[in-house]
């Protein structure tokens, strides 16, 4: 699931994209109401209200027990007028496994571009396709302003299952606590790893070691680790194939994507404990979509190794990884943390 770090403070910039983004960002923030007031809204279901209360519990846990910076986030609520808060476009060359990169103030270089209006995202995607690039556009339900503002809970987030909401809140709070400019892949992998870990810790404290919810979360995390190992290996093989300068035949390229899905069916699917990745064989793959997996899941073993070196203590891990905040190459430097 893609979580985006949206461009903020764009009012200081020029250009249509920045001004439009700023307009919608300011509008979103101005629509915030306190969670206490949202709980009185008769249009919200009991299930939605329970998730609003759960979010307050999670944020208190994230700050007190995990050492994350809550920044007052998710103490307010916004009812969106559309299914997603933003629509994100990614792109990549057809014959190279390499992100198409955009550069923005504050966040630096990132492998995606977000739009508050779906038609604007579609226009961007069409332009990239006309330039001969692979593209992938998707709706995003949550966002982080990286500590610049107090982020609201969004109606789009209330569609999540409760454990997924917990994971999302911790994931986004990791971004608000530590974000390394121009290192989007590292930031997202870190937030993925800590989101999974923190969710387990939350339910362990809330429901106990024998909780069925906790066991289901652990099973999903085991499956994600299995898929991450698989996709890391597959992306390395695909990258090597591109570098071998094959004949640029689209049918041949599509057969490579089908081979990846075929190996998933035979090597991974029989070992899965949950249905988390059951739709992978039916996805329409291209380089842009595959690179999203790289952004979030490639080689999470680096984080697991650091967790082992810090005694599997969340706070100790967090303090260590904060040492990378000013590092230009955190992917390499994490291996040297003791």
Tab-separated table of C-alpha atoms in Angstrom:
chain	number	residue	atom	x	y	z
A	1	UNK	CA	0.000	0.000	0.000
A	2	UNK	CA	1.532	3.317	-1.026
A	3	UNK	CA	1.798	6.062	1.593
A	4	UNK	CA	2.825	9.424	0.160
A	5	UNK	CA	4.813	12.246	1.689
A	6	UNK	CA	2.995	15.152	0.108
A	7	UNK	CA	4.549	18.430	-0.916
A	8	UNK	CA	3.687	21.149	1.588
A	9	UNK	CA	4.531	24.810	2.023
A	10	UNK	CA	4.228	25.097	-1.760
A	11	UNK	CA	2.821	28.599	-1.475
A	12	UNK	CA	6.425	29.780	-1.438
A	13	UNK	CA	6.953	28.336	-4.913
A	14	UNK	CA	5.940	29.418	-8.386
A	15	UNK	CA	4.274	27.421	-11.109
A	16	UNK	CA	0.825	25.961	-11.616
A	17	UNK	CA	1.555	22.579	-10.005
A	18	UNK	CA	2.873	24.081	-6.773
A	19	UNK	CA	0.101	26.652	-6.495
A	20	UNK	CA	-2.582	24.060	-7.175
A	21	UNK	CA	-1.055	21.659	-4.644
A	22	UNK	CA	-0.849	24.421	-2.069
A	23	UNK	CA	-4.469	25.410	-2.664
A	24	UNK	CA	-5.717	21.871	-2.044
A	25	UNK	CA	-3.321	21.272	0.859
A	26	UNK	CA	-4.467	24.420	2.644
A	27	UNK	CA	-8.087	23.508	1.923
A	28	UNK	CA	-7.567	20.070	3.415
A	29	UNK	CA	-6.000	21.448	6.567
A	30	UNK	CA	-8.716	24.082	6.950
A	31	UNK	CA	-11.381	21.337	6.850
A	32	UNK	CA	-10.005	19.659	9.976
A	33	UNK	CA	-12.311	19.218	12.946
A	34	UNK	CA	-11.344	17.771	16.353
A	35	UNK	CA	-11.849	14.026	16.677
A	36	UNK	CA	-14.108	14.710	19.667
A	37	UNK	CA	-16.441	16.656	17.379
A	38	UNK	CA	-16.261	14.003	14.644
A	39	UNK	CA	-17.402	11.415	17.181
A	40	UNK	CA	-20.681	13.329	17.455
A	41	UNK	CA	-21.302	13.148	13.688
A	42	UNK	CA	-24.453	11.050	13.073
A	43	UNK	CA	-23.275	10.321	9.519
A	44	UNK	CA	-20.300	8.306	10.792
A	45	UNK	CA	-20.979	4.658	11.586
A	46	UNK	CA	-20.152	3.043	14.919
A	47	UNK	CA	-17.317	1.192	13.168
A	48	UNK	CA	-15.843	4.438	11.841
A	49	UNK	CA	-16.087	6.063	15.264
A	50	UNK	CA	-14.365	3.058	16.831
A	51	UNK	CA	-11.481	3.572	14.398
A	52	UNK	CA	-11.241	7.249	15.354
A	53	UNK	CA	-10.907	6.198	18.998
A	54	UNK	CA	-8.417	3.492	18.058
A	55	UNK	CA	-6.274	6.088	16.298
A	56	UNK	CA	-5.986	8.120	19.507
A	57	UNK	CA	-4.893	4.992	21.354
A	58	UNK	CA	-2.306	4.202	18.683
A	59	UNK	CA	-0.813	7.694	18.689
A	60	UNK	CA	-0.430	7.657	22.470
A	61	UNK	CA	1.292	4.266	22.198
A	62	UNK	CA	3.551	5.429	19.366
A	63	UNK	CA	4.799	8.367	21.398
A	64	UNK	CA	5.002	6.808	24.855
A	65	UNK	CA	6.094	3.253	24.066
A	66	UNK	CA	7.831	3.509	20.693
A	67	UNK	CA	9.491	6.907	21.053
A	68	UNK	CA	8.017	8.315	17.829
A	69	UNK	CA	7.119	11.992	17.433
A	70	UNK	CA	3.331	12.223	17.427
A	71	UNK	CA	3.438	15.974	16.681
A	72	UNK	CA	-0.249	16.199	17.594
A	73	UNK	CA	-1.054	14.273	14.416
A	74	UNK	CA	-4.338	12.441	13.894
A	75	UNK	CA	-6.167	14.300	16.663
A	76	UNK	CA	-8.373	15.882	13.984
A	77	UNK	CA	-10.544	14.498	11.188
A	78	UNK	CA	-11.411	15.428	7.607
A	79	UNK	CA	-14.311	13.971	5.652
A	80	UNK	CA	-13.115	13.866	2.049
A	81	UNK	CA	-15.327	14.526	-0.948
A	82	UNK	CA	-13.499	11.875	-3.002
A	83	UNK	CA	-12.365	8.267	-2.427
A	84	UNK	CA	-8.669	9.126	-1.987
A	85	UNK	CA	-6.803	12.088	-0.583
A	86	UNK	CA	-4.400	12.152	-3.514
A	87	UNK	CA	-3.524	10.315	-6.712
A	88	UNK	CA	0.086	9.370	-7.306
A	89	UNK	CA	1.888	8.749	-10.585
A	90	UNK	CA	5.127	6.774	-10.946
A	91	UNK	CA	7.081	6.133	-14.125
A	92	UNK	CA	10.115	4.281	-15.446
A	93	UNK	CA	11.902	3.649	-18.757
A	94	UNK	CA	10.661	0.538	-20.530
A	95	UNK	CA	14.125	-0.985	-20.912
A	96	UNK	CA	15.726	0.004	-17.629
A	97	UNK	CA	14.687	-0.724	-14.055
A	98	UNK	CA	15.134	2.852	-12.917
A	99	UNK	CA	12.778	5.351	-11.296
A	100	UNK	CA	11.677	8.418	-13.214
A	101	UNK	CA	12.515	11.112	-10.660
A	102	UNK	CA	10.830	14.376	-9.720
A	103	UNK	CA	12.464	16.992	-7.517
A	104	UNK	CA	10.572	19.152	-5.029
A	105	UNK	CA	11.401	21.614	-2.258
A	106	UNK	CA	11.816	20.177	1.264
A	107	UNK	CA	11.534	16.479	0.297
A	108	UNK	CA	14.129	16.546	-2.494
A	109	UNK	CA	14.098	13.847	-5.172
A	110	UNK	CA	11.201	11.383	-5.125
A	111	UNK	CA	10.026	8.605	-7.495
A	112	UNK	CA	6.418	9.784	-7.676
A	113	UNK	CA	4.274	12.856	-8.158
A	114	UNK	CA	1.043	13.425	-6.274
A	115	UNK	CA	-2.118	15.207	-7.350
A	116	UNK	CA	-5.207	16.126	-5.367
A	117	UNK	CA	-7.346	15.909	-8.530
A	118	UNK	CA	-7.587	12.547	-10.305
A	119	UNK	CA	-7.886	14.074	-13.779
A	120	UNK	CA	-4.628	15.976	-13.219
A	121	UNK	CA	-2.908	12.695	-12.378
A	122	UNK	CA	-4.341	11.080	-15.509
A	123	UNK	CA	-3.060	13.973	-17.624
A	124	UNK	CA	0.412	13.584	-16.116
A	125	UNK	CA	0.338	9.847	-16.723
A	126	UNK	CA	-0.727	10.307	-20.354
A	127	UNK	CA	2.161	12.718	-20.954
A	128	UNK	CA	4.650	10.246	-19.513
A	129	UNK	CA	3.222	7.437	-21.640
A	130	UNK	CA	3.513	9.657	-24.715
A	131	UNK	CA	7.197	10.020	-23.813
A	132	UNK	CA	7.546	6.237	-24.021
A	133	UNK	CA	7.635	5.478	-20.289
A	134	UNK	CA	5.960	2.766	-18.241
A	135	UNK	CA	3.527	4.321	-15.756
A	136	UNK	CA	1.549	3.356	-12.678
A	137	UNK	CA	-1.172	5.540	-11.168
A	138	UNK	CA	-2.969	4.767	-7.910
A	139	UNK	CA	-5.101	6.417	-5.274
A	140	UNK	CA	-3.590	7.051	-1.845
A	141	UNK	CA	-5.582	7.046	1.389
A	142	UNK	CA	-3.089	8.589	3.837
A	143	UNK	CA	-0.329	11.179	3.862
A	144	UNK	CA	2.291	12.863	5.999
A	145	UNK	CA	3.335	16.509	5.999
A	146	UNK	CA	6.573	15.359	7.674
A	147	UNK	CA	5.940	17.329	10.848
A	148	UNK	CA	5.197	20.680	9.185
A	149	UNK	CA	1.528	20.525	10.159
A	150	UNK	CA	-0.723	18.417	12.351
A	151	UNK	CA	-1.944	15.755	9.972
A	152	UNK	CA	-5.628	14.797	10.170
A	153	UNK	CA	-7.259	11.420	10.064
A	154	UNK	CA	-9.033	11.101	6.732
A	155	UNK	CA	-12.305	9.399	5.863
A	156	UNK	CA	-10.332	7.357	3.304
A	157	UNK	CA	-8.278	5.863	6.144
A	158	UNK	CA	-11.399	4.569	7.890
A	159	UNK	CA	-11.866	1.979	5.129
A	160	UNK	CA	-8.837	0.091	6.444
A	161	UNK	CA	-9.167	-2.960	8.627
A	162	UNK	CA	-8.219	-1.981	12.182
A	163	UNK	CA	-4.721	-3.566	12.120
A	164	UNK	CA	-4.026	-1.895	8.768
A	165	UNK	CA	-5.071	1.459	10.225
A	166	UNK	CA	-2.697	0.901	13.147
A	167	UNK	CA	0.114	0.038	10.730
A	168	UNK	CA	-0.578	3.093	8.571
A	169	UNK	CA	-0.551	5.459	11.553
A	170	UNK	CA	2.763	4.099	12.816
A	171	UNK	CA	4.200	4.116	9.275
A	172	UNK	CA	3.300	7.774	8.763
A	173	UNK	CA	4.527	8.695	12.245
A	174	UNK	CA	7.906	7.185	11.367
A	175	UNK	CA	8.031	9.647	8.452
A	176	UNK	CA	7.203	12.517	10.815
A	177	UNK	CA	9.989	11.347	13.146
A	178	UNK	CA	12.725	10.651	10.595
A	179	UNK	CA	12.792	11.606	6.919
A	180	UNK	CA	16.027	11.731	4.924
A	181	UNK	CA	15.839	14.119	1.990
A	182	UNK	CA	16.174	12.588	-1.503
A	183	UNK	CA	16.123	9.036	-0.129
A	184	UNK	CA	12.506	8.037	-0.742
A	185	UNK	CA	13.182	4.310	-1.079
A	186	UNK	CA	15.071	4.166	2.214
A	187	UNK	CA	12.412	6.235	3.992
A	188	UNK	CA	9.605	3.983	2.800
A	189	UNK	CA	11.406	0.737	3.625
A	190	UNK	CA	12.202	2.020	7.095
A	191	UNK	CA	8.568	3.016	7.644
A	192	UNK	CA	7.384	-0.345	6.293
A	193	UNK	CA	9.671	-2.249	8.649
A	194	UNK	CA	8.827	-0.157	11.708
A	195	UNK	CA	5.125	-0.042	10.841
A	196	UNK	CA	4.981	-3.841	10.849
A	197	UNK	CA	7.049	-4.128	14.021
A	198	UNK	CA	5.163	-1.403	15.858
A	199	UNK	CA	1.793	-2.922	14.970
A	200	UNK	CA	2.829	-6.228	16.506
A	201	UNK	CA	3.976	-4.449	19.670
A	202	UNK	CA	0.728	-2.462	19.894
A	203	UNK	CA	-1.502	-5.525	19.760
A	204	UNK	CA	0.796	-7.488	22.049
A	205	UNK	CA	0.306	-4.812	24.717
A	206	UNK	CA	-3.381	-4.279	23.947
A	207	UNK	CA	-4.598	-7.869	23.629
A	208	UNK	CA	-1.805	-10.081	24.939
A	209	UNK	CA	0.565	-12.625	23.419
A	210	UNK	CA	-2.235	-15.085	22.610
A	211	UNK	CA	-4.368	-12.565	20.727
A	212	UNK	CA	-5.869	-13.947	17.479
A	213	UNK	CA	-5.433	-10.465	15.993
A	214	UNK	CA	-1.743	-10.498	16.873
A	215	UNK	CA	-1.306	-13.934	15.317
A	216	UNK	CA	-3.004	-12.765	12.113
A	217	UNK	CA	-0.696	-9.721	11.992
A	218	UNK	CA	2.353	-11.921	12.501
A	219	UNK	CA	1.203	-14.182	9.670
A	220	UNK	CA	0.797	-11.177	7.360
A	221	UNK	CA	4.251	-9.921	8.314
A	222	UNK	CA	5.758	-13.352	7.644
A	223	UNK	CA	4.114	-13.321	4.220
A	224	UNK	CA	5.384	-9.820	3.519
A	225	UNK	CA	8.907	-10.905	4.422
A	226	UNK	CA	8.582	-13.904	2.109
A	227	UNK	CA	7.294	-11.739	-0.736
A	228	UNK	CA	9.987	-9.121	-0.087
A	229	UNK	CA	12.707	-11.757	-0.415
A	230	UNK	CA	11.099	-13.062	-3.602
A	231	UNK	CA	10.656	-9.664	-5.262
A	232	UNK	CA	14.170	-8.547	-4.258
A	233	UNK	CA	15.595	-11.573	-6.072
A	234	UNK	CA	13.299	-11.142	-9.081
A	235	UNK	CA	14.083	-7.452	-9.512
A	236	UNK	CA	17.806	-8.212	-9.425
A	237	UNK	CA	17.340	-10.819	-12.164
A	238	UNK	CA	15.220	-8.467	-14.269
A	239	UNK	CA	17.732	-5.660	-13.861
A	240	UNK	CA	20.546	-7.962	-14.989
A	241	UNK	CA	18.484	-8.927	-18.046
A	242	UNK	CA	17.947	-5.288	-19.007
A	243	UNK	CA	21.659	-4.598	-18.605
A	244	UNK	CA	22.443	-7.463	-21.005
A	245	UNK	CA	20.935	-5.277	-23.774
A	246	UNK	CA	18.298	-7.712	-25.058
A	247	UNK	CA	16.369	-7.161	-28.263
A	248	UNK	CA	13.805	-4.457	-27.506
A	249	UNK	CA	10.791	-6.585	-28.269
A	250	UNK	CA	7.728	-5.794	-26.153
A	251	UNK	CA	6.364	-9.341	-26.352
A	252	UNK	CA	9.666	-10.615	-24.962
A	253	UNK	CA	9.510	-8.094	-22.120
A	254	UNK	CA	5.945	-9.070	-21.270
A	255	UNK	CA	7.000	-12.722	-21.163
A	256	UNK	CA	9.584	-11.785	-18.526
A	257	UNK	CA	6.840	-10.252	-16.392
A	258	UNK	CA	4.724	-13.389	-16.816
A	259	UNK	CA	7.724	-15.500	-15.783
A	260	UNK	CA	7.957	-13.531	-12.531
A	261	UNK	CA	4.290	-14.172	-11.824
A	262	UNK	CA	4.680	-17.830	-12.734
A	263	UNK	CA	7.539	-18.279	-10.275
A	264	UNK	CA	5.435	-16.566	-7.615
A	265	UNK	CA	2.688	-19.134	-8.214
A	266	UNK	CA	5.037	-22.088	-7.821
A	267	UNK	CA	7.627	-20.829	-5.301
A	268	UNK	CA	5.789	-18.397	-3.038
A	269	UNK	CA	2.027	-18.861	-3.133
A	270	UNK	CA	2.045	-22.383	-1.599
A	271	UNK	CA	4.004	-21.030	1.390
A	272	UNK	CA	1.764	-18.055	2.181
A	273	UNK	CA	-0.223	-18.048	5.412
A	274	UNK	CA	-2.647	-15.294	4.336
A	275	UNK	CA	-4.267	-13.904	1.192
A	276	UNK	CA	-2.194	-10.699	1.212
A	277	UNK	CA	-0.556	-11.250	-2.175
A	278	UNK	CA	-3.078	-13.530	-3.851
A	279	UNK	CA	-3.761	-11.035	-6.660
A	280	UNK	CA	-0.100	-10.673	-7.683
A	281	UNK	CA	-0.334	-13.222	-10.545
A	282	UNK	CA	-3.214	-11.281	-12.136
A	283	UNK	CA	-1.642	-7.804	-11.987
A	284	UNK	CA	-0.619	-6.018	-15.171
A	285	UNK	CA	3.076	-5.557	-14.487
A	286	UNK	CA	5.475	-3.027	-15.914
A	287	UNK	CA	8.677	-1.429	-14.650
A	288	UNK	CA	6.883	1.421	-12.884
A	289	UNK	CA	4.678	-0.943	-10.911
A	290	UNK	CA	7.535	-3.285	-10.050
A	291	UNK	CA	9.617	-0.374	-8.798
A	292	UNK	CA	6.920	0.418	-6.229
A	293	UNK	CA	7.714	-2.972	-4.704
A	294	UNK	CA	11.388	-1.981	-4.701
A	295	UNK	CA	10.552	1.267	-2.921
A	296	UNK	CA	8.663	-0.429	-0.099
A	297	UNK	CA	10.024	-3.951	0.167
A	298	UNK	CA	13.456	-4.526	-1.371
A	299	UNK	CA	16.030	-5.986	1.013
A	300	UNK	CA	14.284	-5.349	4.334
A	301	UNK	CA	16.894	-7.727	5.779
A	302	UNK	CA	19.148	-4.707	6.443
A	303	UNK	CA	16.633	-3.409	8.955
A	304	UNK	CA	16.120	-6.835	10.476
A	305	UNK	CA	19.878	-7.170	10.959
A	306	UNK	CA	20.031	-3.810	12.751
A	307	UNK	CA	17.088	-4.833	14.928
A	308	UNK	CA	19.026	-7.932	15.958
A	309	UNK	CA	22.106	-5.818	16.724
A	310	UNK	CA	20.031	-3.552	18.979
A	311	UNK	CA	18.511	-6.393	20.970
A	312	UNK	CA	15.180	-6.226	19.127
A	313	UNK	CA	14.301	-3.117	21.125
A	314	UNK	CA	12.224	-0.674	19.074
A	315	UNK	CA	13.490	2.461	20.831
A	316	UNK	CA	17.125	1.357	20.618
A	317	UNK	CA	16.681	0.650	16.903
A	318	UNK	CA	15.087	4.059	16.375
A	319	UNK	CA	17.893	5.905	18.147
A	320	UNK	CA	20.474	4.107	16.025
A	321	UNK	CA	18.756	4.777	12.731
A	322	UNK	CA	18.360	8.463	13.617
A	323	UNK	CA	22.133	8.684	13.221
A	324	UNK	CA	21.542	8.367	9.470
A	325	UNK	CA	19.421	11.526	9.274
A	326	UNK	CA	22.149	13.648	7.651
A	327	UNK	CA	23.731	10.807	5.704
A	328	UNK	CA	23.625	11.023	1.912
A	329	UNK	CA	23.691	7.228	1.461
A	330	UNK	CA	21.729	5.676	4.342
A	331	UNK	CA	21.268	2.406	2.401
A	332	UNK	CA	24.998	1.758	2.762
A	333	UNK	CA	25.545	3.401	6.131
A	334	UNK	CA	22.933	1.310	7.948
A	335	UNK	CA	25.207	-1.717	7.647
A	336	UNK	CA	27.852	0.082	9.739
A	337	UNK	CA	25.544	0.904	12.657
A	338	UNK	CA	26.369	-1.177	15.710
